[in-house]
Short mmCIF file of C-alpha atoms and ligand atoms in Angstrom, two decimals:
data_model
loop_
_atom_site.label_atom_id
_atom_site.label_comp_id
_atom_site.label_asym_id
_atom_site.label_seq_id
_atom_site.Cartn_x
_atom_site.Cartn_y
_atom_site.Cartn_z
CA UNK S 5 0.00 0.00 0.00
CA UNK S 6 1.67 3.17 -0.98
CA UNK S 7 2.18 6.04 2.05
CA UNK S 8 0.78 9.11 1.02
CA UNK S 9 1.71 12.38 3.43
CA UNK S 10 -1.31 14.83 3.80
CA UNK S 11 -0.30 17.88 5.65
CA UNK S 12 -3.06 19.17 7.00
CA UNK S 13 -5.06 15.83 7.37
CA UNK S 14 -6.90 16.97 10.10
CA UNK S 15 -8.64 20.02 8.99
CA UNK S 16 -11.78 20.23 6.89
CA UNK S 17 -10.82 19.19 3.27
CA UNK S 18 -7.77 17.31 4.50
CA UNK S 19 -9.51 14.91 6.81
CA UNK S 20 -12.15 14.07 4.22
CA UNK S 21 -9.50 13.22 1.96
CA UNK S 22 -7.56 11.06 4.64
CA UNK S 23 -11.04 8.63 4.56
CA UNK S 24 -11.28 8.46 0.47
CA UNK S 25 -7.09 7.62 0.63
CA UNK S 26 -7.66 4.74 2.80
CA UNK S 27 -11.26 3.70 0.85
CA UNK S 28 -8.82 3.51 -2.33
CA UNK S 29 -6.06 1.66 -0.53
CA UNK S 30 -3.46 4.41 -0.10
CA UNK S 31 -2.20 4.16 4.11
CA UNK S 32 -1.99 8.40 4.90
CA UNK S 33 0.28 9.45 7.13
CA UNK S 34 -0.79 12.87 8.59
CA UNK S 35 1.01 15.59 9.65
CA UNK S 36 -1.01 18.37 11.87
CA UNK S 37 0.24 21.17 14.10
CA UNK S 38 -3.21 21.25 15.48
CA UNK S 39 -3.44 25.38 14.48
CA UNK S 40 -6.00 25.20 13.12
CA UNK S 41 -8.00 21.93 13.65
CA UNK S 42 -8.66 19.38 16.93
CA UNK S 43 -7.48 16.22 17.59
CA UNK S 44 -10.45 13.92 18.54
CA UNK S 45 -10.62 14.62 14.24
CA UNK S 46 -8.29 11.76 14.45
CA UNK S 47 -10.32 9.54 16.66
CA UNK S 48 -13.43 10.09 14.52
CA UNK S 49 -11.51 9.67 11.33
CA UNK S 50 -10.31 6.29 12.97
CA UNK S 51 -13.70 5.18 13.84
CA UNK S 52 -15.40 6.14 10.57
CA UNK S 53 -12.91 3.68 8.70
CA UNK S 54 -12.14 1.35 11.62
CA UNK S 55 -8.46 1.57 11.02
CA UNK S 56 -5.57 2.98 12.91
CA UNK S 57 -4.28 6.12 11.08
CA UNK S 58 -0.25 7.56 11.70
CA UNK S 59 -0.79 11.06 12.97
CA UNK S 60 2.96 13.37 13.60
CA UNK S 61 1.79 16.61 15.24
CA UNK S 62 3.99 18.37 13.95
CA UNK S 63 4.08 22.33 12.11
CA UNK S 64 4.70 21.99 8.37
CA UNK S 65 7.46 25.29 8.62
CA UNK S 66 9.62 22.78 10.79
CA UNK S 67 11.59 21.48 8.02
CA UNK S 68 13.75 19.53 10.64
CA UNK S 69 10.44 18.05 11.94
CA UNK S 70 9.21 17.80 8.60
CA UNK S 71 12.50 15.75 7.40
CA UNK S 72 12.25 13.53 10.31
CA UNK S 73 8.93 12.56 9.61
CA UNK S 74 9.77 11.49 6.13
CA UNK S 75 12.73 9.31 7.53
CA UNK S 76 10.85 7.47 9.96
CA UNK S 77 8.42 6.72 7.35
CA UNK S 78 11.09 5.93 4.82
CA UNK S 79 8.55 4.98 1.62
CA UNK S 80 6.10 8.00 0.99
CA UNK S 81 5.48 8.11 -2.61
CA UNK S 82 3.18 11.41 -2.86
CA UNK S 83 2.17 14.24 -0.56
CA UNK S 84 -1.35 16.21 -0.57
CA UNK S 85 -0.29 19.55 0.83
CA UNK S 86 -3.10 21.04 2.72
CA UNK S 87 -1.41 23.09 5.49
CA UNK S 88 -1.70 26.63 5.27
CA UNK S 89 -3.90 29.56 6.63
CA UNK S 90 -7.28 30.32 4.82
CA UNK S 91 -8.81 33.40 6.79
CA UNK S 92 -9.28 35.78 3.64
CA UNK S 93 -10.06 38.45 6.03
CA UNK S 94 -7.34 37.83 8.68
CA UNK S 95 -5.02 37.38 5.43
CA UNK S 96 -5.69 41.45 4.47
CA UNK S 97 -5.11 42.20 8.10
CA UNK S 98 -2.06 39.77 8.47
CA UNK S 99 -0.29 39.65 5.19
CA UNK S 100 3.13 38.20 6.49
CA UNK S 101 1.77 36.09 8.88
CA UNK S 102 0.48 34.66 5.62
CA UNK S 103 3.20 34.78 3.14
CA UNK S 104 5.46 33.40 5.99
CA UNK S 105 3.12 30.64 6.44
CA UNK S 106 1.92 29.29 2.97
CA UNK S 107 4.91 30.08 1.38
CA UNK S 108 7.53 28.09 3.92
CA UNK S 109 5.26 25.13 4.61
CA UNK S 110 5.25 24.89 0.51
CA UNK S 111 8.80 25.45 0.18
CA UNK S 112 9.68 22.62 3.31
CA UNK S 113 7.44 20.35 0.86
CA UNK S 114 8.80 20.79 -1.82
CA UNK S 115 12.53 20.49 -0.27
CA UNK S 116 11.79 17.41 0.88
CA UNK S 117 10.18 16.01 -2.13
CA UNK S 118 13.60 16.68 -3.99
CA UNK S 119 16.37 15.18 -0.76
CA UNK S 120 14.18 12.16 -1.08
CA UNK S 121 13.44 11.70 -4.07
CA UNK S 122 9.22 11.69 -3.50
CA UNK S 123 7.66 11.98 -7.05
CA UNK S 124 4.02 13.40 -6.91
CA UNK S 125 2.27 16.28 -5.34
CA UNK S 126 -0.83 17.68 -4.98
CA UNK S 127 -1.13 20.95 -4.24
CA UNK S 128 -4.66 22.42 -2.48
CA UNK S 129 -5.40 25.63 -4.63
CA UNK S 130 -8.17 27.81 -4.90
CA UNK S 131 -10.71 29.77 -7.61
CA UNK S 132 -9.05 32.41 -6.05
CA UNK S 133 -6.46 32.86 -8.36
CA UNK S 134 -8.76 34.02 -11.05
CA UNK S 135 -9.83 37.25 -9.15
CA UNK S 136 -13.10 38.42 -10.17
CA UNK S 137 -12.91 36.53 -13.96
CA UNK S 138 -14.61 38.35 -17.42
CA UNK S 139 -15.95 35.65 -18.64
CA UNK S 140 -17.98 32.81 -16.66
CA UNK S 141 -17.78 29.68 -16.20
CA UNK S 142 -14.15 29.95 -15.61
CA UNK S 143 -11.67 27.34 -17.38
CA UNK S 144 -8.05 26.93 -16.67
CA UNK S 145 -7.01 29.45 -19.02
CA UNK S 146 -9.54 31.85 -18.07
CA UNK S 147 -6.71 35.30 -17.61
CA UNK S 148 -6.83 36.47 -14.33
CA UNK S 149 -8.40 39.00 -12.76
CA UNK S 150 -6.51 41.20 -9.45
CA UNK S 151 -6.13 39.40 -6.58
CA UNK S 152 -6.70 41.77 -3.82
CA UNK S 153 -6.36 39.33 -0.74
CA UNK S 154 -2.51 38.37 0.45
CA UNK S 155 -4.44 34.61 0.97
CA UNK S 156 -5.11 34.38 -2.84
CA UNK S 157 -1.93 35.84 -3.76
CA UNK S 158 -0.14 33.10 -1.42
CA UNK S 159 -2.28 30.24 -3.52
CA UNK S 160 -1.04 31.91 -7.03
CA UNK S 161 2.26 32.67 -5.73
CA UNK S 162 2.44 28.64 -4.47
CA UNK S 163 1.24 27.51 -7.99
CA UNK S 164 4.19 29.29 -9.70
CA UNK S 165 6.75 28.29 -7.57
CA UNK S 166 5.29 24.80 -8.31
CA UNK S 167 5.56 25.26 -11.37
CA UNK S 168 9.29 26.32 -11.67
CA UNK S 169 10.17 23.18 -9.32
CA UNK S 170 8.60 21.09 -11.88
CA UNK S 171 9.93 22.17 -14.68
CA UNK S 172 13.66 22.65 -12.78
CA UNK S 173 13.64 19.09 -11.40
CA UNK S 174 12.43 17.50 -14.59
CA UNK S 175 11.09 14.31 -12.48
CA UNK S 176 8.32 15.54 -10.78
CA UNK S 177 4.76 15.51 -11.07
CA UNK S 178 2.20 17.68 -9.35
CA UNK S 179 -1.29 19.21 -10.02
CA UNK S 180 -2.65 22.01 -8.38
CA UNK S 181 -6.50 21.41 -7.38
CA UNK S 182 -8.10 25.22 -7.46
CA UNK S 183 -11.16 23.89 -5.36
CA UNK S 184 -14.66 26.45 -5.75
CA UNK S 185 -16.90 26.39 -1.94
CA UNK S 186 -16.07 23.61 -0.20
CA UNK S 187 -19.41 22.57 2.23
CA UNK S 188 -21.50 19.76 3.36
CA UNK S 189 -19.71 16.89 5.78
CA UNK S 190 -19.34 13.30 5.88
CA UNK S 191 -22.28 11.71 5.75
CA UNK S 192 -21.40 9.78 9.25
CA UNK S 193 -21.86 13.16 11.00
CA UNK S 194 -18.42 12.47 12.74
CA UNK S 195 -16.51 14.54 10.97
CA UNK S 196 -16.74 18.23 9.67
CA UNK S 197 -15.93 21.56 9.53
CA UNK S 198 -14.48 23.34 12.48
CA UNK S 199 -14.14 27.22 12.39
CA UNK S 200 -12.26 28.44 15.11
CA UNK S 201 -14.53 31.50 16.78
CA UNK S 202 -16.90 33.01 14.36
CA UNK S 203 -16.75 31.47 10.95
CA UNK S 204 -15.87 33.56 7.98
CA UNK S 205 -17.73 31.00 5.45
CA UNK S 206 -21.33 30.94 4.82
CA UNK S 207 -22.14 27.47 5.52
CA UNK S 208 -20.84 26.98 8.74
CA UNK S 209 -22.29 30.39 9.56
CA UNK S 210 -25.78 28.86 8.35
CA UNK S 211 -25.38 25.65 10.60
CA UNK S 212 -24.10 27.34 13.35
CA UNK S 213 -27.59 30.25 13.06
CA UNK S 214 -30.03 27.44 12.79
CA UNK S 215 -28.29 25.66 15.94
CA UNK S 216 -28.62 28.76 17.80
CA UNK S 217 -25.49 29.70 18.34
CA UNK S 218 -25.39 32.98 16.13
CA UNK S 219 -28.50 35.15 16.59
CA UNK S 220 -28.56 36.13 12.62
CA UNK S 221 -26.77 35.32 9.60
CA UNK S 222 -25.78 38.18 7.54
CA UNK S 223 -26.38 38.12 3.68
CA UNK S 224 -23.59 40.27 2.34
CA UNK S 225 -24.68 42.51 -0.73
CA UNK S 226 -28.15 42.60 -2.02
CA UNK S 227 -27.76 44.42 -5.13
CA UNK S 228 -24.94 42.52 -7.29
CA UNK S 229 -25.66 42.31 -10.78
CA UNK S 230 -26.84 38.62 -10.53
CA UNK S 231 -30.56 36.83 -10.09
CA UNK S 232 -31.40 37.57 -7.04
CA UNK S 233 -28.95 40.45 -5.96
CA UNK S 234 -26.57 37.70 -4.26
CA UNK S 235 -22.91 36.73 -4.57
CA UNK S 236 -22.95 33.76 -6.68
CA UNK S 237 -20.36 30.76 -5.94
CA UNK S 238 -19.89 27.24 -7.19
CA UNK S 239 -20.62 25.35 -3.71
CA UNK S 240 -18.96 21.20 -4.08
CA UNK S 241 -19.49 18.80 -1.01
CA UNK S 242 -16.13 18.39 0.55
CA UNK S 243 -17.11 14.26 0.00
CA UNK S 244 -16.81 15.19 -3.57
CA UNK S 245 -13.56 17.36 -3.15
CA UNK S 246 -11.64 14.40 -0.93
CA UNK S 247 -12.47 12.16 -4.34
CA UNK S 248 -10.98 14.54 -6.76
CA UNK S 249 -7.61 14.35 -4.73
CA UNK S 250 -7.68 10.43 -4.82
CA UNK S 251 -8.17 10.53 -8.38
CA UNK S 252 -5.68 13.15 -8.96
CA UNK S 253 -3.63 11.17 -7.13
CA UNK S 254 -4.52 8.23 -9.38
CA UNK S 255 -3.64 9.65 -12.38
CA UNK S 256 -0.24 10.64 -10.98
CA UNK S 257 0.59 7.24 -10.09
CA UNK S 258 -0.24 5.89 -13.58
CA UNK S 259 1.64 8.91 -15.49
CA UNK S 260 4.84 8.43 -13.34
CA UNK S 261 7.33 8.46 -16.33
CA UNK S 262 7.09 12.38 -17.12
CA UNK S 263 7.22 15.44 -15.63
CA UNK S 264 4.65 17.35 -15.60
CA UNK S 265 2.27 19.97 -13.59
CA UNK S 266 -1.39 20.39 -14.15
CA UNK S 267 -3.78 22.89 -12.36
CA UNK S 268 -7.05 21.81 -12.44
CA UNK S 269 -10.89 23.78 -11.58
CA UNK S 270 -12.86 21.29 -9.17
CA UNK S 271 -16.58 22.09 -8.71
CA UNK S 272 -19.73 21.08 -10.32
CA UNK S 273 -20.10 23.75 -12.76
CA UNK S 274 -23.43 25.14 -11.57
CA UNK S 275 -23.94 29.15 -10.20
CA UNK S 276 -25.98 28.91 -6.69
CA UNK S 277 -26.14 32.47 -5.11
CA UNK S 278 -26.16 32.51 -1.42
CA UNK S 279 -30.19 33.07 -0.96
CA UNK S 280 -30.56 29.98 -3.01
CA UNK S 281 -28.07 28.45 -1.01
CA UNK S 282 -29.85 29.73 1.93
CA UNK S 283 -33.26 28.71 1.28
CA UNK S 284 -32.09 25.51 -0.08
CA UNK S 285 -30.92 24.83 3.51
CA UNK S 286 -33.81 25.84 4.96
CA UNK S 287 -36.14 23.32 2.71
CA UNK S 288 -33.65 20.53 3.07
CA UNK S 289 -33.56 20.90 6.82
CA UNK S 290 -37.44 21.97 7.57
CA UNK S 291 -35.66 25.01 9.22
CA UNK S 292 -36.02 28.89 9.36
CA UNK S 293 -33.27 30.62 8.70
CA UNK S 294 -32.97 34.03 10.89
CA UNK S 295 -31.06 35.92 8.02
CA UNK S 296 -31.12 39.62 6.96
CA UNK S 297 -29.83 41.27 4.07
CA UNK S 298 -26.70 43.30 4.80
CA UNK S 299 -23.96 45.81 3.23
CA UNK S 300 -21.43 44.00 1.11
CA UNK S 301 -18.33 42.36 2.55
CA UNK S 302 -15.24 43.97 1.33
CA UNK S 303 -13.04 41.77 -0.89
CA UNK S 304 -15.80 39.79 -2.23
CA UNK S 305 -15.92 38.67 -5.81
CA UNK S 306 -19.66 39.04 -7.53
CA UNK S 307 -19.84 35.71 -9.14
CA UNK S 308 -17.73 32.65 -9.84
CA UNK S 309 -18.27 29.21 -10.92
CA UNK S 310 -16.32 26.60 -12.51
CA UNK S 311 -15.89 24.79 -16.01
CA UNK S 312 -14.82 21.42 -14.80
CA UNK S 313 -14.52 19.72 -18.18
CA UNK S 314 -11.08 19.57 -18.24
CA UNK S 315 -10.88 17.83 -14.65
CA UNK S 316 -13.19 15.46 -16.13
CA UNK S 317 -12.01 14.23 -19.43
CA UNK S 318 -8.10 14.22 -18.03
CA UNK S 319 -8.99 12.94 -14.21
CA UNK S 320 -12.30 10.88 -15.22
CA UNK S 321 -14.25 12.95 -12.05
CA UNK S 322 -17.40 14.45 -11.74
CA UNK S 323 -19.36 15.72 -8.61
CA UNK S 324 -22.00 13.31 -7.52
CA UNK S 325 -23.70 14.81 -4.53
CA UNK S 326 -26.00 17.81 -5.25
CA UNK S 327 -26.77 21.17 -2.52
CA UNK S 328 -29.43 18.77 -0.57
CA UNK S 329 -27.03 16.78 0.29
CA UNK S 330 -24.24 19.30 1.39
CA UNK S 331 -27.20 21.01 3.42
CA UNK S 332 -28.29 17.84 5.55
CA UNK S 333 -24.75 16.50 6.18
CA UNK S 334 -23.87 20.09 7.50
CA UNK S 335 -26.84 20.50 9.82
CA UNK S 336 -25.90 16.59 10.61
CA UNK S 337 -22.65 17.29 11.47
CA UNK S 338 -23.29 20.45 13.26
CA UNK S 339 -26.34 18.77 15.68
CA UNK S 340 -23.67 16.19 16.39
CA UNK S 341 -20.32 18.61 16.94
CA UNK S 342 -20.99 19.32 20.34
C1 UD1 R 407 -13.26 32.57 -0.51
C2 UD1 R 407 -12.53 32.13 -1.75
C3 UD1 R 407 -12.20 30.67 -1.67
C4 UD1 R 407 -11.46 30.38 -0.40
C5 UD1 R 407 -12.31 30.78 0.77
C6 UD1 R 407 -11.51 30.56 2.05
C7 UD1 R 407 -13.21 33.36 -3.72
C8 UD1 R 407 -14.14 33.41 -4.88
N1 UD1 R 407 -13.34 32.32 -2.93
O1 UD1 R 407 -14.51 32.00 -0.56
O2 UD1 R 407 -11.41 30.32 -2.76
O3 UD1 R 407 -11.12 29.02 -0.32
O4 UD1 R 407 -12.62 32.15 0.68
O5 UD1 R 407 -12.22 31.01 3.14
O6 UD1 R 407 -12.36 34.19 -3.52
N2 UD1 R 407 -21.55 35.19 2.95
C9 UD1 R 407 -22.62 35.82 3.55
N3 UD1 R 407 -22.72 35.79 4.91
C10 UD1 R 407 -21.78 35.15 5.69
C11 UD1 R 407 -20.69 34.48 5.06
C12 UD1 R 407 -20.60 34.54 3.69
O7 UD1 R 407 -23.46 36.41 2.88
O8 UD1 R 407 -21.91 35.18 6.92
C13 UD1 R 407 -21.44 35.22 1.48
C14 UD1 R 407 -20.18 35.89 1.00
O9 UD1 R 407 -20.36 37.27 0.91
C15 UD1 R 407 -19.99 35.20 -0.34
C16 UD1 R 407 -20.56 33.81 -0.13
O10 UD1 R 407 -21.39 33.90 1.02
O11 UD1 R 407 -20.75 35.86 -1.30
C17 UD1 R 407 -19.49 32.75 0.12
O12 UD1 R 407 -18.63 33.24 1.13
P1 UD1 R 407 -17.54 32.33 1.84
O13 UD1 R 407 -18.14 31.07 2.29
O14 UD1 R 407 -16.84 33.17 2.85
O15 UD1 R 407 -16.56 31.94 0.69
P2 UD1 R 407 -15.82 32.85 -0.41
O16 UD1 R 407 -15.52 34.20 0.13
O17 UD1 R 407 -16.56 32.74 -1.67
#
């Protein structure tokens, strides 16, 4: 069975993935510093696939750490780099504290990869990099827009430097996955997304209003040039997401002889603006909402959604699971959090 390293495999995305790995026969090895995500992640991922998983709490910046890890393991064959901040807002406030983070944990990666010889990457990018794009759905060669956020410019600025390593090192393989709005939770309920203090993204924002625990959710710009007045975002359960990096991973694997680095768009293609998002909660749930409409939120983008046809005919993936879905495993997972 073939060790992949997931940095990060205990936050959101990355402990999703973790599950699909082990459903597809990979054994992950996680690495965690905990900043950012909680531990008992690990017992839940453990019980949801009945399997002992090897956690190393350790930060990703610690390339001694880092190294040490890879030694003791001896035989990882790709890494799934999740690690790295994704406050957008804290990002504008913070700048260094990002570019010091996503940038060294990256560069520690991809140090290692070349000392010991470890082949495949894949790298967890964002729409992000397109800005606010001219022309929608957005492909892969869609030119981009300004990036006004230091957290998007860290995911562009990761992609290039990527890039060069590929092409420098003339062995390697890696594709970038520029993921749309990650939501929903495993269908278990066990494991989820965990915003530390108030969460920046809608969803969690939704479950967390309908449990109680914020009086109102916010709607942030009612008068954007789109159906309803709403942002409009490309929303892909995070079940869906963890598959696209197994595939990805996959197709590495079986194109092992070049080198090569592909950035891919992974969502389902379809515009949902957050009152449709909002009200599709509320009829998959049987819930009211306590929302109000409210000024924009600086930063935001109007609209964005994804043409995933070239994930599709090179990776063979599509999304499966639809909003409903994403809604009830959220609210599942939010009931059951605690
Ligand atoms: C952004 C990035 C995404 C990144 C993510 C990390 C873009 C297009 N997307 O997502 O790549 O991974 O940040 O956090 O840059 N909203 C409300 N009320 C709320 C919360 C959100 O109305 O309380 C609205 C927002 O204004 C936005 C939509 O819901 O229109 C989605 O917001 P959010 O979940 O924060 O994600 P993005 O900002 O789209």
């Amino acid at each position: 069975m073939k060790k992949i390293l997931v940095t990060g495999g205990l936050g959101f995305i990355g402990s999703h993935t973790v599950i699909e790995l082990h459903h597809a026969g990979y054994t992950p090895v996680i690495i965690d510093d905990l900043s950012n995500s909680e531990l008992f992640i690990l017992d839940r991922i453990e019980k949801i696939i009945q399997t002992k998983v090897i956690y190393h709490q350790i930060d990703c910046c610690n390339q001694a750490a880092f190294n040490q890890v890879i030694e003791s393991e001896k035989t990882i064959e790709g890494i799934i780099h999740f690690a790295a901040f994704k406050s957008v807002n804290e990002s504008v406030d913070q700048p260094l504290k990002y570019y010091r983070n996503n940038l060294n944990s990256l560069l520690v990666v991809l140090e290692a990869m070349e000392k010991y010889n470890i082949k495949n990457l894949i790298f967890s990018s964002s729409c992000t990099v397109y800005g606010q794009p001219e022309v929608l759905p957005v492909t892969e060669s869609t030119p981009y827009g300004e990036i006004k956020t230091a957290y998007g410019k860290t995911k562009r600025m990761c992609e290039d430097i990527i890039s060069d390593f590929v092409v420098a090192t003339k062995n390697k393989n890696a594709i970038a996955l520029r993921y749309f709005n990650p939501i929903g939770a495993h269908p278990s309920g066990l494991i989820g997304e965990l915003p530390k203090g108030i969460p920046n993204n809608l969803m969690p924002f939704i479950t967390q209003t309908a449990k109680g625990i914020r009086k109102e959710l916010n709607v942030f710009g009612f008068d954007y040039n789109t159906t309803d007045g709403t942002c409009v975002r490309d929303f892909i359960h995070v079940v869906d997401l963890a598959k696209a990096h197994v595939q990805s991973l996959n197709y590495l694997f079986k194109n092992n002889a070049v080198s090569f680095m592909h950035c891919f768009n992974v969502g389902t293609g379809k515009g949902t603006t957050v009152l449709e998002m909002i009200h599709a909660f509320e009829k998959a749930n049987d819930i009211k909402l306590n929302y109000k409409l409210a000024p924009k939120r600086e930063g935001d983008i109007e609209k964005i959604y994804a043409d995933t046809s070239n994930f599709e005919s090179n990776i063979g993936w599509k999304a499966e699971l639809a909003i409903v879905n994403a809604c009830k495993d959220a609210w599942n997972w939010e009931k059951n959090v605690g």
